[in-house]
CSV table of C-alpha atoms (C1' of nucleotides) in Angstrom, one decimal:
chain,number,residue,atom,x,y,z
F,47,UNK,CA,0.0,0.0,0.0
F,48,UNK,CA,2.7,2.5,0.9
F,49,UNK,CA,6.4,1.6,1.1
F,50,UNK,CA,8.0,4.0,3.5
F,51,UNK,CA,11.5,2.7,2.8
F,52,UNK,CA,11.2,4.0,-0.8
F,53,UNK,CA,9.5,7.3,0.1
F,54,UNK,CA,12.0,10.1,-0.3
F,55,UNK,CA,10.7,12.5,2.3
F,56,UNK,CA,10.8,9.8,4.8
F,57,UNK,CA,14.4,8.8,3.9
F,58,UNK,CA,15.5,12.4,4.1
F,59,UNK,CA,13.7,13.1,7.4
F,60,UNK,CA,15.1,10.1,9.2
F,61,UNK,CA,18.7,10.6,8.0
F,62,UNK,CA,18.4,14.3,9.0
F,63,UNK,CA,16.9,13.4,12.4
F,64,UNK,CA,19.8,11.0,13.2
F,65,UNK,CA,22.4,13.5,12.2
F,66,UNK,CA,20.6,16.1,14.3
F,67,UNK,CA,20.4,14.0,17.4
F,68,UNK,CA,23.9,12.6,17.2
F,69,UNK,CA,25.6,15.8,16.3
F,70,UNK,CA,23.4,17.9,18.6
F,71,UNK,CA,24.5,15.8,21.6
F,72,UNK,CA,28.1,16.0,20.5
F,73,UNK,CA,28.2,19.8,20.4
F,74,UNK,CA,26.3,20.1,23.7
F,75,UNK,CA,29.7,19.9,25.4
F,76,UNK,CA,30.5,23.2,23.8
F,77,UNK,CA,27.3,24.6,25.3
F,78,UNK,CA,25.8,25.1,21.9
F,79,UNK,CA,22.5,23.8,20.5
F,80,UNK,CA,21.9,22.6,17.0
F,81,UNK,CA,20.0,25.7,16.0
F,82,UNK,CA,22.8,27.9,17.4
F,83,UNK,CA,25.3,25.9,15.5
F,84,UNK,CA,23.3,26.3,12.3
F,85,UNK,CA,23.4,30.1,12.7
F,86,UNK,CA,27.1,30.1,13.5
F,87,UNK,CA,27.9,27.9,10.5
F,88,UNK,CA,25.9,30.1,8.2
F,89,UNK,CA,27.6,33.2,9.5
F,90,UNK,CA,31.0,31.6,9.2
F,91,UNK,CA,30.3,30.5,5.6
F,92,UNK,CA,28.7,33.6,4.4
F,93,UNK,CA,29.8,36.4,6.6
F,94,UNK,CA,27.5,39.0,8.3
F,95,UNK,CA,23.9,38.6,7.3
F,96,UNK,CA,20.5,40.3,7.6
F,97,UNK,CA,18.1,38.4,9.8
F,98,UNK,CA,15.8,37.4,6.9
F,99,UNK,CA,18.8,36.2,4.9
F,100,UNK,CA,19.9,34.1,7.8
F,101,UNK,CA,16.5,32.6,8.1
F,102,UNK,CA,16.7,31.5,4.4
F,103,UNK,CA,20.2,30.2,4.9
F,104,UNK,CA,19.4,28.2,8.0
F,105,UNK,CA,15.8,27.2,7.2
F,106,UNK,CA,14.8,28.6,10.6
F,107,UNK,CA,11.5,30.4,10.8
F,108,UNK,CA,11.9,34.2,11.2
F,109,UNK,CA,10.3,34.7,14.6
F,110,UNK,CA,12.1,31.7,16.0
F,111,UNK,CA,15.3,33.1,14.6
F,112,UNK,CA,14.7,36.5,16.0
F,113,UNK,CA,14.5,35.1,19.5
F,114,UNK,CA,17.4,32.7,19.0
F,115,UNK,CA,19.6,35.6,17.8
F,116,UNK,CA,18.6,37.5,20.9
F,117,UNK,CA,19.8,34.6,23.2
F,118,UNK,CA,23.0,34.2,21.2
F,119,UNK,CA,23.8,37.9,21.4
F,120,UNK,CA,23.2,37.8,25.2
F,121,UNK,CA,25.6,34.9,25.5
F,122,UNK,CA,28.2,36.7,23.5
F,123,UNK,CA,28.4,34.6,20.4
F,124,UNK,CA,27.2,37.3,18.0
F,125,UNK,CA,26.2,40.9,17.6
F,126,UNK,CA,22.9,42.2,16.3
F,127,UNK,CA,22.9,45.8,15.1
F,128,UNK,CA,20.7,48.0,13.0
F,129,UNK,CA,22.0,48.1,9.4
F,130,UNK,CA,23.6,51.2,7.9
F,131,UNK,CA,21.3,51.9,5.0
F,132,UNK,CA,17.9,50.5,5.6
F,133,UNK,CA,17.3,51.0,9.3
F,134,UNK,CA,14.7,48.2,9.5
F,135,UNK,CA,17.3,45.6,8.9
F,136,UNK,CA,19.3,43.8,11.5
F,137,UNK,CA,22.9,43.0,10.8
F,138,UNK,CA,24.1,39.8,12.5
F,139,UNK,CA,27.7,39.0,12.8
F,140,UNK,CA,29.9,36.6,14.8
F,141,UNK,CA,32.0,38.0,17.7
F,142,UNK,CA,35.6,36.9,18.0
F,143,UNK,CA,34.4,34.4,20.6
F,144,UNK,CA,31.7,33.1,18.3
F,145,UNK,CA,34.2,32.7,15.4
F,146,UNK,CA,36.6,30.8,17.6
F,147,UNK,CA,34.0,28.4,18.9
F,148,UNK,CA,32.6,27.9,15.3
F,149,UNK,CA,36.1,27.0,14.1
F,150,UNK,CA,36.3,24.4,16.8
F,151,UNK,CA,33.0,22.9,16.1
F,152,UNK,CA,33.6,22.8,12.3
F,153,UNK,CA,36.3,20.2,13.0
F,154,UNK,CA,33.7,18.0,14.7
F,155,UNK,CA,31.2,18.7,12.0
F,156,UNK,CA,33.6,17.5,9.3
F,157,UNK,CA,34.3,14.3,11.3
F,158,UNK,CA,30.6,13.6,11.5
F,159,UNK,CA,30.2,14.2,7.8
F,160,UNK,CA,33.0,11.7,7.0
F,161,UNK,CA,31.4,9.2,9.4
F,162,UNK,CA,28.0,9.5,7.7
F,163,UNK,CA,29.7,8.9,4.4
F,164,UNK,CA,31.5,5.7,5.3
F,165,UNK,CA,31.4,3.2,2.4
F,166,UNK,CA,30.3,5.9,-0.1
F,167,UNK,CA,32.7,6.8,-2.9
F,168,UNK,CA,33.6,10.4,-3.8
F,169,UNK,CA,31.6,10.3,-7.0
F,170,UNK,CA,28.6,8.9,-5.1
F,171,UNK,CA,29.0,11.6,-2.5
F,172,UNK,CA,29.0,14.3,-5.1
F,173,UNK,CA,26.0,12.7,-6.8
F,174,UNK,CA,24.1,12.6,-3.4
F,175,UNK,CA,24.9,16.3,-2.7
F,176,UNK,CA,24.0,17.3,-6.2
F,177,UNK,CA,20.6,15.5,-6.0
F,178,UNK,CA,19.8,17.0,-2.7
F,179,UNK,CA,20.5,20.5,-4.1
F,180,UNK,CA,18.1,19.6,-7.0
F,181,UNK,CA,15.4,18.4,-4.6
F,182,UNK,CA,15.7,21.6,-2.6
F,183,UNK,CA,15.5,23.7,-5.8
F,184,UNK,CA,12.5,21.8,-7.0
F,185,UNK,CA,10.6,22.6,-3.9
F,186,UNK,CA,11.5,26.3,-3.8
F,187,UNK,CA,9.7,27.1,-7.0
F,188,UNK,CA,6.3,25.9,-5.6
F,189,UNK,CA,6.5,27.5,-2.2
F,190,UNK,CA,4.8,30.8,-2.9
F,191,UNK,CA,1.8,29.3,-4.7
F,192,UNK,CA,-0.9,28.2,-2.2
F,193,UNK,CA,-4.6,28.8,-2.8
F,194,UNK,CA,-5.7,32.3,-3.8
K,539,UNK,CA,36.8,28.3,5.5
K,540,UNK,CA,33.6,26.3,5.5
K,541,UNK,CA,31.5,25.6,2.4
K,542,UNK,CA,27.9,25.1,3.6
K,543,UNK,CA,26.8,24.2,0.1
K,544,UNK,CA,29.0,21.1,0.1
K,545,UNK,CA,28.2,20.1,3.7
K,546,UNK,CA,26.0,17.0,3.7
K,547,UNK,CA,24.1,17.6,7.0
K,548,UNK,CA,23.2,21.1,5.7
K,549,UNK,CA,22.0,19.8,2.4
K,550,UNK,CA,19.9,17.2,4.0
K,551,UNK,CA,18.4,19.5,6.6
K,552,UNK,CA,17.4,22.2,4.2
K,553,UNK,CA,15.8,19.7,1.7
K,554,UNK,CA,14.0,18.1,4.6
K,555,UNK,CA,12.9,21.5,6.0
K,556,UNK,CA,11.4,22.6,2.7
K,557,UNK,CA,9.6,19.3,2.3
K,558,UNK,CA,8.3,19.6,5.8
K,559,UNK,CA,7.0,23.1,5.5
K,560,UNK,CA,5.5,22.7,2.0
K,561,UNK,CA,3.9,19.3,2.7
K,562,UNK,CA,2.9,20.3,6.3
K,563,UNK,CA,0.9,23.2,5.0
K,564,UNK,CA,-0.6,21.1,2.3
K,565,UNK,CA,-2.0,18.5,4.7
K,566,UNK,CA,-3.3,21.1,7.1
K,567,UNK,CA,-6.5,21.2,5.2
K,568,UNK,CA,-7.0,17.6,6.4
K,569,UNK,CA,-6.6,18.8,9.9
K,570,UNK,CA,-3.5,16.8,10.3
K,571,UNK,CA,0.0,17.9,11.4
K,572,UNK,CA,3.2,16.7,9.9
K,573,UNK,CA,4.0,14.6,13.0
K,574,UNK,CA,0.6,13.0,12.9
K,575,UNK,CA,1.0,12.2,9.3
K,576,UNK,CA,4.3,10.5,10.0
K,577,UNK,CA,2.7,8.3,12.6
K,578,UNK,CA,-0.2,7.5,10.2
K,579,UNK,CA,2.2,6.7,7.4
K,580,UNK,CA,4.3,4.4,9.6
K,581,UNK,CA,1.2,2.6,10.8
K,582,UNK,CA,-0.2,2.3,7.2
K,583,UNK,CA,3.1,0.9,6.0
K,584,UNK,CA,4.0,-1.4,8.9
K,585,UNK,CA,0.7,-2.2,10.6
K,586,UNK,CA,0.0,-1.9,14.3
K,587,UNK,CA,3.1,-1.1,16.3
K,588,UNK,CA,4.3,-0.8,19.9
K,589,UNK,CA,5.0,2.7,21.0
K,590,UNK,CA,8.8,2.4,21.0
K,591,UNK,CA,8.8,0.8,17.6
K,592,UNK,CA,6.8,3.7,16.3
K,593,UNK,CA,9.3,6.0,17.8
K,594,UNK,CA,12.1,4.3,15.9
K,595,UNK,CA,10.1,4.3,12.7
K,596,UNK,CA,9.1,7.9,12.8
K,597,UNK,CA,12.2,9.4,14.5
K,598,UNK,CA,10.0,11.0,17.0
K,599,UNK,CA,11.2,11.1,20.6
K,600,UNK,CA,9.4,8.7,22.9
K,601,UNK,CA,7.8,11.2,25.3
K,602,UNK,CA,6.8,13.4,22.5
K,603,UNK,CA,5.2,10.5,20.7
K,604,UNK,CA,3.5,9.3,23.9
K,605,UNK,CA,1.6,12.5,24.1
K,606,UNK,CA,1.0,12.8,20.3
K,607,UNK,CA,-0.5,9.3,20.3
K,608,UNK,CA,-2.8,10.4,23.1
K,609,UNK,CA,-4.1,13.4,21.1
K,610,UNK,CA,-4.5,11.3,18.0
K,611,UNK,CA,-6.5,8.7,19.9
K,612,UNK,CA,-8.7,11.4,21.3
K,613,UNK,CA,-9.4,12.7,17.8
K,614,UNK,CA,-10.2,9.2,16.7
K,615,UNK,CA,-7.4,8.5,14.2
K,616,UNK,CA,-6.0,5.6,16.1
K,617,UNK,CA,-6.3,3.3,19.1
K,618,UNK,CA,-3.9,2.8,21.9
K,619,UNK,CA,-4.3,-0.4,23.9
K,620,UNK,CA,-2.3,-2.5,26.3
K,621,UNK,CA,-0.6,-5.4,24.4
K,622,UNK,CA,-1.6,-9.0,24.8
K,623,UNK,CA,1.6,-10.6,26.1
K,624,UNK,CA,3.7,-8.0,27.8
K,625,UNK,CA,1.3,-5.7,29.6
K,626,UNK,CA,3.8,-2.8,29.7
K,627,UNK,CA,3.6,-2.4,25.9
K,628,UNK,CA,1.1,-0.2,24.1
K,629,UNK,CA,-0.3,-1.4,20.8
K,630,UNK,CA,-1.1,1.4,18.5
K,631,UNK,CA,-3.3,0.9,15.4
K,632,UNK,CA,-5.2,3.0,13.0
K,633,UNK,CA,-8.9,3.2,13.2
K,634,UNK,CA,-11.1,2.9,10.1
K,635,UNK,CA,-11.2,6.7,9.9
K,636,UNK,CA,-7.5,7.0,10.4
K,637,UNK,CA,-6.9,4.5,7.6
K,638,UNK,CA,-9.2,6.3,5.3
K,639,UNK,CA,-7.6,9.7,5.9
K,640,UNK,CA,-4.2,8.2,5.5
K,641,UNK,CA,-5.1,6.7,2.2
K,642,UNK,CA,-6.2,10.2,1.0
K,643,UNK,CA,-3.1,11.9,2.2
K,644,UNK,CA,-0.9,9.2,0.6
K,645,UNK,CA,-2.0,10.5,-2.8
K,646,UNK,CA,-0.9,14.0,-2.0
K,647,UNK,CA,2.3,12.6,-0.5
K,648,UNK,CA,3.2,10.8,-3.7
K,649,UNK,CA,2.5,13.9,-5.7
K,650,UNK,CA,4.9,15.9,-3.6
K,651,UNK,CA,7.5,13.2,-3.9
K,652,UNK,CA,7.2,13.3,-7.7
K,653,UNK,CA,7.4,17.1,-7.6
K,654,UNK,CA,10.6,17.0,-5.5
K,655,UNK,CA,12.1,14.6,-8.0
K,656,UNK,CA,11.5,16.7,-11.2
K,657,UNK,CA,14.4,16.5,-13.5
K,658,UNK,CA,15.9,13.5,-11.8
K,659,UNK,CA,16.1,10.2,-13.6
K,660,UNK,CA,14.8,6.9,-12.2
K,661,UNK,CA,18.3,5.6,-11.7
K,662,UNK,CA,19.4,8.8,-10.0
K,663,UNK,CA,16.4,8.6,-7.8
K,664,UNK,CA,17.3,5.1,-6.8
K,665,UNK,CA,20.8,6.1,-6.2
K,666,UNK,CA,19.7,9.0,-4.0
K,667,UNK,CA,17.4,6.8,-1.9
K,668,UNK,CA,20.1,4.1,-1.6
K,669,UNK,CA,22.6,6.6,-0.4
K,670,UNK,CA,20.2,8.1,2.1
K,671,UNK,CA,19.6,4.6,3.5
K,672,UNK,CA,23.4,4.2,3.8
K,673,UNK,CA,23.9,7.5,5.6
K,674,UNK,CA,21.1,6.6,8.0
K,675,UNK,CA,22.7,3.2,8.6
K,676,UNK,CA,26.2,4.7,9.1
K,677,UNK,CA,24.9,6.9,11.9
K,678,UNK,CA,22.9,4.1,13.6
K,679,UNK,CA,25.9,2.1,14.5
K,680,UNK,CA,27.5,4.9,16.5
K,681,UNK,CA,24.4,6.1,18.3
K,682,UNK,CA,24.6,3.8,21.3
K,683,UNK,CA,28.3,4.5,22.0
K,684,UNK,CA,28.8,7.7,23.9
K,685,UNK,CA,31.1,8.0,27.0
K,686,UNK,CA,30.9,5.2,29.5
U,1181,DC,C1',4.3,65.1,-0.8
U,1182,DA,C1',1.0,62.9,1.9
U,1183,DA,C1',-1.7,58.8,2.0
U,1184,DT,C1',-1.3,53.9,1.2
U,1185,DA,C1',1.3,49.8,0.7
U,1186,DT,C1',5.1,47.0,1.6
U,1187,DT,C1',9.1,45.3,4.0
U,1188,DA,C1',11.8,43.8,8.1
U,1189,DC,C1',11.5,42.5,12.2
U,1190,DT,C1',9.3,41.7,17.1
U,1191,DT,C1',6.1,40.0,20.3
U,1192,DG,C1',1.8,37.6,22.5
U,1193,DC,C1',0.1,33.4,23.1
U,1194,DA,C1',-1.0,28.7,23.1
U,1195,DA,C1',0.8,24.5,21.6
U,1196,DA,C1',4.6,21.2,21.2
U,1197,DC,C1',9.2,19.6,22.7
U,1198,DG,C1',12.7,17.1,25.2
U,1199,DC,C1',15.1,15.9,29.2
U,1200,DA,C1',14.8,13.9,33.6
U,1201,DA,C1',12.4,11.7,37.0
U,1202,DG,C1',8.7,8.9,37.8
U,1203,DT,C1',5.6,4.3,37.7
U,1204,DA,C1',4.3,-0.3,36.6
U,1205,DA,C1',5.3,-4.8,34.4
U,1206,DC,C1',8.5,-8.1,33.4
U,1207,DT,C1',13.5,-10.6,34.0
U,1208,DT,C1',17.3,-12.2,36.1
U,1209,DC,C1',19.8,-14.4,39.4
U,1210,DA,C1',21.4,-15.7,43.9
P,161,DT,C1',11.1,-17.0,45.0
P,162,DG,C1',12.0,-12.7,46.2
P,163,DA,C1',15.1,-8.8,45.8
P,164,DA,C1',17.5,-6.2,42.4
P,165,DG,C1',17.7,-5.0,37.8
P,166,DT,C1',15.7,-3.8,33.2
P,167,DT,C1',12.2,-2.4,30.0
P,168,DA,C1',8.2,0.3,28.3
P,169,DC,C1',6.1,3.7,28.8
P,170,DT,C1',4.1,8.4,31.3
P,171,DT,C1',4.4,12.8,33.4
P,172,DG,C1',6.4,17.3,35.4
P,173,DC,C1',8.6,21.2,34.1
P,174,DG,C1',11.0,24.7,31.9
P,175,DT,C1',12.2,25.9,27.0
P,176,DT,C1',11.4,26.4,22.3
P,177,DT,C1',8.3,26.8,18.5
P,178,DG,C1',5.3,28.9,15.0
P,179,DC,C1',1.4,31.5,13.7
P,180,DA,C1',-0.9,35.8,13.9
P,181,DA,C1',-0.9,40.3,15.1
P,182,DG,C1',1.8,44.4,16.0
P,183,DT,C1',5.4,48.1,15.2
P,184,DA,C1',8.5,50.9,12.8
P,185,DA,C1',11.1,52.2,8.6
P,186,DT,C1',11.0,52.6,3.6
P,187,DA,C1',8.6,52.5,-1.1
P,188,DT,C1',5.0,53.6,-4.1
P,189,DT,C1',1.4,56.3,-6.1
P,190,DG,C1',-2.1,59.5,-7.1
DNA sequence: CAATATTACTTGCAAACGCAAGTAACTTCA
DNA sequence: TGAAGTTACTTGCGTTTGCAAGTAATATTG
């Protein structure tokens, strides 16, 4: 009737969930949550960002992110400041401490990635990543088209 | 320093997040949440399950699932009953109404899966699924081995 | 250039989450 | 066989979440 084991959203969700649980517990020792790490990784990879761009980068809902950034600012991982030009925008950037901690966690992150890819060849790995990018893209184009 | 676009956990998470948001909103019209759908799909695919097996199947944390099942039982989608043999176990099974609704949603689910796979060949699709199963498996073997 | 609309966030609120600490039903083993 | 585990959930509690509604800054338009 319905083969879960061949259903792509299921396979993606459970792989993602395992990664999240395993890695989330791992980085707990650094006093950082998964969501915080996602923000830090996005800032490390792309530099300072506006709040809404960060939301897109991390797939974290805007209101959730707004509060998350507040907490992270309070704990000194990053700075939130009004943007220069458009004064509605919030510029978010890592502090020195945030950058340092991110650098440390990146090492662990790469280890986990390698672990998750055991027994998978480089070309298969590339294929996997390429297809995930494609799936993501496919879903982006339909997002802003609900009922009207 | 760190290329997010080539980092597997990131690619999995964002593809999963988009699927979740898009499909979650879609099934809202049936009065069902994503998590509820996941439980229904698991029960439809594997038949009646113990609570802890359901947790493993759905990647939902046990205490969260316990309460979720309670709500779903109250709204008549499924039944929770003590198991025959071991009376600690809870047997969860879909009601007729739950089965019917699941059948309906499965149609939508398959449509979303096709949508997410646009421009991907059958052999690439199989490859993608196979690799996601592998990643999931790779992470399973390290789960129960933290500090001791 | 002043309404009006839109954008970029923030906040209120109720619901959902996850960890840790229960409780009850088996198992094991001395 | 009964005391000490272990397993299978449940529940308390503080935190996080997401939607909807609000606020403030900028754009658009008549």
